[in-house]
mmCIF file of C-alpha atoms in Angstrom:
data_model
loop_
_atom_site.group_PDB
_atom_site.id
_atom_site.type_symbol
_atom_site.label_atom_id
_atom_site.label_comp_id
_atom_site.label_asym_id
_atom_site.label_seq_id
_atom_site.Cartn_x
_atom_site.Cartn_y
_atom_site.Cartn_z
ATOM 1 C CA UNK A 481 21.103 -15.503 -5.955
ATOM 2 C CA UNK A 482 19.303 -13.312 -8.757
ATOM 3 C CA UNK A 483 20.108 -9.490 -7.818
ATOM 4 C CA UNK A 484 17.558 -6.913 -9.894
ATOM 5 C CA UNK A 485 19.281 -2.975 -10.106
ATOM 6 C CA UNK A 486 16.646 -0.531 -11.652
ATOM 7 C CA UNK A 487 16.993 2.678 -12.763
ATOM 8 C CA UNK A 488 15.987 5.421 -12.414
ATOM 9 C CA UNK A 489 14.740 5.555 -8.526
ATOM 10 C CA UNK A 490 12.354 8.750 -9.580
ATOM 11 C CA UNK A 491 11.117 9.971 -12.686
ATOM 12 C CA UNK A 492 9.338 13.568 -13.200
ATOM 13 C CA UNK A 493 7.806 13.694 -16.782
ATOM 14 C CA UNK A 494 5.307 16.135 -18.238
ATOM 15 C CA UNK A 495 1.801 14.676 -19.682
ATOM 16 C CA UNK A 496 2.531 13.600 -23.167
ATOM 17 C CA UNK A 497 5.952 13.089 -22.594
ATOM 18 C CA UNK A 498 8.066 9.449 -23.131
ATOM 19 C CA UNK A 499 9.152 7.585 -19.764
ATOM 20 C CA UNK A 500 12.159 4.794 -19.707
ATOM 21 C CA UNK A 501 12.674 2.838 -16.598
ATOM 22 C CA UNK A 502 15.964 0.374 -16.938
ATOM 23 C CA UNK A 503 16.840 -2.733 -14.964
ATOM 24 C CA UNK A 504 19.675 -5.131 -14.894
ATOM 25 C CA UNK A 505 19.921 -8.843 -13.663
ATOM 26 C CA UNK A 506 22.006 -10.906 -12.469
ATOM 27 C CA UNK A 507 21.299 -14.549 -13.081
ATOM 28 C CA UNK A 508 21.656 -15.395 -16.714
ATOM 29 C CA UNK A 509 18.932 -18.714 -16.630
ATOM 30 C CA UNK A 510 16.465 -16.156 -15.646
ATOM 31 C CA UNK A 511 14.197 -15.757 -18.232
ATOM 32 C CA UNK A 512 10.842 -14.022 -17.480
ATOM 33 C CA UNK A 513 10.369 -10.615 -16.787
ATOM 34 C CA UNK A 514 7.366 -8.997 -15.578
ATOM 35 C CA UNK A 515 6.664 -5.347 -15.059
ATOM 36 C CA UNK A 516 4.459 -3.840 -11.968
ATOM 37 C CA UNK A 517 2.675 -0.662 -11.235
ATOM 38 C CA UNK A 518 1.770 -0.343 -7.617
ATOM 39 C CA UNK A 519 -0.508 2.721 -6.564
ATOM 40 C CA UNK A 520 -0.396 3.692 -2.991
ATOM 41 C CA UNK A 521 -2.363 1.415 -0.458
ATOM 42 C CA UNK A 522 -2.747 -1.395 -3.381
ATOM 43 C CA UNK A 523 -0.864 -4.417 -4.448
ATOM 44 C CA UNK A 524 1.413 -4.237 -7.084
ATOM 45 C CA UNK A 525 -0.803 -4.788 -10.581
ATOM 46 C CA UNK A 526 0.956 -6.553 -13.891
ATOM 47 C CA UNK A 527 0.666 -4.195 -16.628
ATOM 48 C CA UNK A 528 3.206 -5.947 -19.163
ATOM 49 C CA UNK A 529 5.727 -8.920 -19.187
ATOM 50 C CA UNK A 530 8.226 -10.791 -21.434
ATOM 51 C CA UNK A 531 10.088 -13.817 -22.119
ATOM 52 C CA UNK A 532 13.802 -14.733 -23.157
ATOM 53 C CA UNK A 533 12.331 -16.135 -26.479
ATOM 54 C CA UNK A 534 11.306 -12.657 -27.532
ATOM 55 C CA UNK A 535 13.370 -8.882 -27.659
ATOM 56 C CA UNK A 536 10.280 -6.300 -27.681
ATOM 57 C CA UNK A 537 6.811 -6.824 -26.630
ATOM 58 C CA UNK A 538 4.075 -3.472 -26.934
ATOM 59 C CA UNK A 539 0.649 -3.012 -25.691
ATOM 60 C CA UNK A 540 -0.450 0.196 -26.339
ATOM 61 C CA UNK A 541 1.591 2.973 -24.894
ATOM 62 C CA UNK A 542 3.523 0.565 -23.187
ATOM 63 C CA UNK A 543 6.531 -1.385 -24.484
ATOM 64 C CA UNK A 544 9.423 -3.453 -22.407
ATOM 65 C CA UNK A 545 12.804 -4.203 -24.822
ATOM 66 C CA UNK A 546 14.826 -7.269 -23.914
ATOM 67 C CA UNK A 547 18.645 -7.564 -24.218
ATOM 68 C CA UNK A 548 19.803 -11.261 -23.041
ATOM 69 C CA UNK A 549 23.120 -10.732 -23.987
ATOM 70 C CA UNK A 550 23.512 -7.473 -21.605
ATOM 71 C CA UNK A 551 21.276 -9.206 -19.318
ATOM 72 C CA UNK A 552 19.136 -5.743 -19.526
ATOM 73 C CA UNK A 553 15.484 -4.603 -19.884
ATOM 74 C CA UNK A 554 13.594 -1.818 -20.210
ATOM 75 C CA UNK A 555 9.878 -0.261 -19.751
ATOM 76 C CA UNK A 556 8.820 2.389 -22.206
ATOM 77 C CA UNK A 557 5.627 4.436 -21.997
ATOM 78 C CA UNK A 558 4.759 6.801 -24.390
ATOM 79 C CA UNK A 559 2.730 9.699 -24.085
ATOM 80 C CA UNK A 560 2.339 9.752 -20.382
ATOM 81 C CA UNK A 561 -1.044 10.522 -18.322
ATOM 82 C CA UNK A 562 -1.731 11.718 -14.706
ATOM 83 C CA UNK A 563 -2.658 8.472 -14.234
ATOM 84 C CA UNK A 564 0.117 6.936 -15.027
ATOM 85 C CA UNK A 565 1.954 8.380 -12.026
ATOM 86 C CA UNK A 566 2.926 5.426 -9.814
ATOM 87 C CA UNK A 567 5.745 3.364 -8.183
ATOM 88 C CA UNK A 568 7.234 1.003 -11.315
ATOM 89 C CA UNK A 569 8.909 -1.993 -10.416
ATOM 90 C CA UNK A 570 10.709 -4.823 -12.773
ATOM 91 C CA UNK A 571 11.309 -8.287 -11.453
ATOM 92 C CA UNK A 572 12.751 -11.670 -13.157
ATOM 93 C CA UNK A 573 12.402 -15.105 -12.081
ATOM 94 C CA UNK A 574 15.720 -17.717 -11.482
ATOM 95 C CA UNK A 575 15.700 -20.077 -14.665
ATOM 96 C CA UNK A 576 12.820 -22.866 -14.205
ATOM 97 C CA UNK A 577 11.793 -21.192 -10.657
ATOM 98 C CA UNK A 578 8.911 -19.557 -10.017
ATOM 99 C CA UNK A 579 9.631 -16.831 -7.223
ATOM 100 C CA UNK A 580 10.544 -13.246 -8.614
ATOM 101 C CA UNK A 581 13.380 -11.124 -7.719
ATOM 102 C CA UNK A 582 12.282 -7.806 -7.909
ATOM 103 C CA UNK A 583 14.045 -4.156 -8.217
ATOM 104 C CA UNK A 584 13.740 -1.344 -5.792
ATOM 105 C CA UNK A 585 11.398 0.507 -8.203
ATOM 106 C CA UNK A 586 10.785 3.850 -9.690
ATOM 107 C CA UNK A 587 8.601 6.459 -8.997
ATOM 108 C CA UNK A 588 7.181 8.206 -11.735
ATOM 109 C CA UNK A 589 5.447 11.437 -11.852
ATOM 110 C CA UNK A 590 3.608 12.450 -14.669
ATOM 111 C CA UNK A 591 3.288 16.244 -14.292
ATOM 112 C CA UNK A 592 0.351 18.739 -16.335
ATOM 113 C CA UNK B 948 -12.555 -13.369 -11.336
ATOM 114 C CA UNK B 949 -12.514 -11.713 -8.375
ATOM 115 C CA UNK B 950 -8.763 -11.091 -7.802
ATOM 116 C CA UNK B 951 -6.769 -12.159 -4.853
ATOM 117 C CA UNK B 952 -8.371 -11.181 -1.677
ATOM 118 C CA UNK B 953 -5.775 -10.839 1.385
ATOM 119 C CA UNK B 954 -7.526 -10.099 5.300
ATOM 120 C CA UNK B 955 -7.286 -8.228 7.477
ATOM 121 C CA UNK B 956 -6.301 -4.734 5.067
ATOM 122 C CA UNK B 957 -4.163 -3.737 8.344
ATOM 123 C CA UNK B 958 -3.492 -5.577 11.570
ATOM 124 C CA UNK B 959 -1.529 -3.328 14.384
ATOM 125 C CA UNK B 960 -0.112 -5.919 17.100
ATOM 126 C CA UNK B 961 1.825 -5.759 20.200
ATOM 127 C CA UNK B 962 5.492 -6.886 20.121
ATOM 128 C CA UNK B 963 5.381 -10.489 21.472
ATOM 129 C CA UNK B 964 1.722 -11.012 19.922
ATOM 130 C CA UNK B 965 1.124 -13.761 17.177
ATOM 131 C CA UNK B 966 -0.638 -12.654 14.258
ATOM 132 C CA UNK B 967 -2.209 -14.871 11.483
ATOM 133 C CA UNK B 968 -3.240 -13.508 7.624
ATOM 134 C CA UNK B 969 -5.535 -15.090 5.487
ATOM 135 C CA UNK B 970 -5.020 -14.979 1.486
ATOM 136 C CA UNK B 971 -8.034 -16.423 -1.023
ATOM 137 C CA UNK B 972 -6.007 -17.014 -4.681
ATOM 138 C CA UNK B 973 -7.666 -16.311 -7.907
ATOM 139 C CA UNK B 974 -9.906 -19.486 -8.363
ATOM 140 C CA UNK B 975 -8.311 -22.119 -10.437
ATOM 141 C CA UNK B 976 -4.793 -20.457 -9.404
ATOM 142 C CA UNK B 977 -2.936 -23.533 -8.017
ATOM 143 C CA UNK B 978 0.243 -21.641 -7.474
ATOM 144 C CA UNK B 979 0.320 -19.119 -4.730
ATOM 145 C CA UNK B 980 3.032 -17.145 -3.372
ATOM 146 C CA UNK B 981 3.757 -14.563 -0.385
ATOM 147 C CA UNK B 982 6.135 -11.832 -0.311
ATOM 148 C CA UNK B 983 7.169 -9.182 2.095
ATOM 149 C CA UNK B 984 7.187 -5.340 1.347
ATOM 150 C CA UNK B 985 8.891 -3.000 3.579
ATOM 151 C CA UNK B 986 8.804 0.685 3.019
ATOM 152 C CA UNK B 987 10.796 2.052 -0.435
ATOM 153 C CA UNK B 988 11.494 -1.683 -1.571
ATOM 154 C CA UNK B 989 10.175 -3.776 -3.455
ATOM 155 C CA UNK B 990 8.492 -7.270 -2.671
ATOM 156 C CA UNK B 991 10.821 -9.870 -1.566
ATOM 157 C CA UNK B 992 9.335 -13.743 -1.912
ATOM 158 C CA UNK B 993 9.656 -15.759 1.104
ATOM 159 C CA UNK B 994 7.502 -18.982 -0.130
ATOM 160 C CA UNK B 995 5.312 -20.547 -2.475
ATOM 161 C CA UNK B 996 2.808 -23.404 -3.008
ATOM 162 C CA UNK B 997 1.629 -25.823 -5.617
ATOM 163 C CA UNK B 998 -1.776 -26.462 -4.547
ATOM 164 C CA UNK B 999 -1.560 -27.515 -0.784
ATOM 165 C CA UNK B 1000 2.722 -28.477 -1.432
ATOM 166 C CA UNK B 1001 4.988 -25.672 0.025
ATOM 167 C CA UNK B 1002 7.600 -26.081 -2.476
ATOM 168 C CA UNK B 1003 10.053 -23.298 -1.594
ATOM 169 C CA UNK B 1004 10.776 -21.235 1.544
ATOM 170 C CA UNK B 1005 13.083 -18.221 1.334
ATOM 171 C CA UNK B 1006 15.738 -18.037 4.454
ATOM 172 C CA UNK B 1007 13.704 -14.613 4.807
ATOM 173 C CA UNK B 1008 11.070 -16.763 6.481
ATOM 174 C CA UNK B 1009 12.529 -17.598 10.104
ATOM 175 C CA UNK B 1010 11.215 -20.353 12.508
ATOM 176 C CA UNK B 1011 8.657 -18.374 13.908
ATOM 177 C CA UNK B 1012 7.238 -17.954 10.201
ATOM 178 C CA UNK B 1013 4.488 -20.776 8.862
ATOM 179 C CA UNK B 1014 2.244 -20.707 6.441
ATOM 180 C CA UNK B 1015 -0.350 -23.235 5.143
ATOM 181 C CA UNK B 1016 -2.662 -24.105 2.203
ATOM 182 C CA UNK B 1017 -4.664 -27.184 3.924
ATOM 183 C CA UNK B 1018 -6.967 -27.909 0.858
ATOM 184 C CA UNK B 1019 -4.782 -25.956 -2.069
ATOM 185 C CA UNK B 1020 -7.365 -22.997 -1.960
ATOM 186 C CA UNK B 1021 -6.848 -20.387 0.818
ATOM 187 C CA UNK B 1022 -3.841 -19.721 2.865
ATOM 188 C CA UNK B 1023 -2.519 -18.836 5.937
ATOM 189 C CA UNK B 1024 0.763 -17.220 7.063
ATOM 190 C CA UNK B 1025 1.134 -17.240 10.755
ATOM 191 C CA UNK B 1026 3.997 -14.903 12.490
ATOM 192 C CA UNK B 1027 4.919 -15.588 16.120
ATOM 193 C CA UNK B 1028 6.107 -13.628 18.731
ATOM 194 C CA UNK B 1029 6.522 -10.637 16.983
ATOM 195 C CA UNK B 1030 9.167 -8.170 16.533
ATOM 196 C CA UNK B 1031 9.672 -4.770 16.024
ATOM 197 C CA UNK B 1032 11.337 -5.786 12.064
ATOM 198 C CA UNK B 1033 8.388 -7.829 11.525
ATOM 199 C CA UNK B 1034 6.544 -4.688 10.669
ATOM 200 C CA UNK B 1035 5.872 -4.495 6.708
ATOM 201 C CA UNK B 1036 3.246 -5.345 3.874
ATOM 202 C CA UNK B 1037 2.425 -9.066 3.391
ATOM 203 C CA UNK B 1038 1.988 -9.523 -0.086
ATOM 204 C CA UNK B 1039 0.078 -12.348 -1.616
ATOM 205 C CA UNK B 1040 -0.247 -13.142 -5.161
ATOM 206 C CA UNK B 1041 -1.964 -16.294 -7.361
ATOM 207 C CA UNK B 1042 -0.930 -18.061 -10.926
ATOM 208 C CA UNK B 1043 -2.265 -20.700 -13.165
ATOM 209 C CA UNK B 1044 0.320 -23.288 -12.468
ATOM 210 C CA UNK B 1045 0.711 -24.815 -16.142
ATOM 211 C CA UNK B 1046 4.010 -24.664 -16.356
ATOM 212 C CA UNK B 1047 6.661 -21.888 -15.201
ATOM 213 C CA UNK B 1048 6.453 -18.644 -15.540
ATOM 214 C CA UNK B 1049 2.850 -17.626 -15.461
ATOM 215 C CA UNK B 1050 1.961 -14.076 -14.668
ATOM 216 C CA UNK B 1051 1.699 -13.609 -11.030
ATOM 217 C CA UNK B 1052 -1.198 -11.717 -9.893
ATOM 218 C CA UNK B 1053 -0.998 -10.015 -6.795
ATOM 219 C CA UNK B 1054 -3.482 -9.086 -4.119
ATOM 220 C CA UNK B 1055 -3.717 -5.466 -1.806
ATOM 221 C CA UNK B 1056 -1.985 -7.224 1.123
ATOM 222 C CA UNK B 1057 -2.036 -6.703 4.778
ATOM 223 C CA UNK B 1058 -0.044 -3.755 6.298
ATOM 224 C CA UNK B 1059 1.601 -4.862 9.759
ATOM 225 C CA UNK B 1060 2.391 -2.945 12.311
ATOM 226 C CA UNK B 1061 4.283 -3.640 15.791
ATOM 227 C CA UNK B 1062 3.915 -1.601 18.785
#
């Protein structure tokens, strides 16, 4: 089955700062890839995803890089907030399935 | 759009007890999926629906596991006879089902504990 790795496991930034989380898969039909920010006590919320068809994707401060070939992707948020300080996690689906695989997820802390 | 609602928030069960959650999908979602979330992990899927179909079923969910989605809408997902490792987040989460890979939405889930 698909197996997710992500990297790092925690993050400690300082406001303003740049954050890179990094994940690696497995299955090489899988080709959707969602990322997640879960605060404590809630669900895990979609802030950004991308498809195989496509290498980089931004939305605001937020940008996830694709590399099919090294089966490898990557969350990048720029200029970090307080409120950015979470548990990230990265998942990818199995080809034409619809269940996610999902990493082990990082914990970022955005420091003053 | 009101999200996806999951009840109860917490449920805190003898071991041995059967517990049942409830999970209301974004409307017009016909896809809807659980997952399990123990502590320091991240959500693993144990099945899904297309409207009231169960089309897949992890081997994470055992026989005493069911879940349901009568008329496509809500679900259910029943544990019996509870155990000690059944303790965890239930995670529910909604698509639009045209087509694969829709973003999955996820709801707050129900928190599970075992005496």
């Amino acid at each position: 089955g698909e197996n997710v790795e992500q990297h790092p496991s925690t993050l400690s930034v300082q406001e303003g700062d740049s954050a890179v989380i990094k994940c690696t898969y497995s299955d090489s039909a899988s080709n959707y890839f969602p990322w997640y920010k879960q605060e404590l006590g809630k669900g895990p919320q979609l802030i950004i995803d991308i498809r195989s068809n496509v290498g980089e994707k931004k939305d605001q401060r937020i940008a996830v890089t694709l590399n099919k070939t090294a089966k490898h992707f990557s969350l990048h948020i720029t200029e970090t907030q307080p409120e950015d300080s979470a548990v990230y996690f990265c998942a990818s689906n199995t080809g034409t399935a619809s269940k996610l695989t999902f990493g082990t997820g990082t914990r970022l802390q955005v420091t003053l | 759009d009101t999200g996806v609602s999951q009840n109860p928030r917490h449920k805190i069960t003898k071991r041995g007890q059967n517990v049942t959650f409830r999970c209301d999908p974004i409307s017009e979602h016909n896809r809807l999926y659980w997952y399990r979330q123990t502590l320091g992990q991240g959500p693993e899927f144990l099945t899904y629906f297309q409207n009231e179909a169960q089309l897949e079923k992890s081997r994470l969910l055992s026989d005493r596991f069911s879940a349901e989605r009568p008329k496509g809408s809500f679900s259910t997902l029943e544990i019996q006879r509870t155990e000690q490792g059944d303790s965890a987040m239930y995670l529910c989460a909604s698509s639009y089902g045209g087509g694969d890979n829709q973003p999955q939405h996820f709801g707050d889930g129900t928190r599970l504990s075992i005496l």
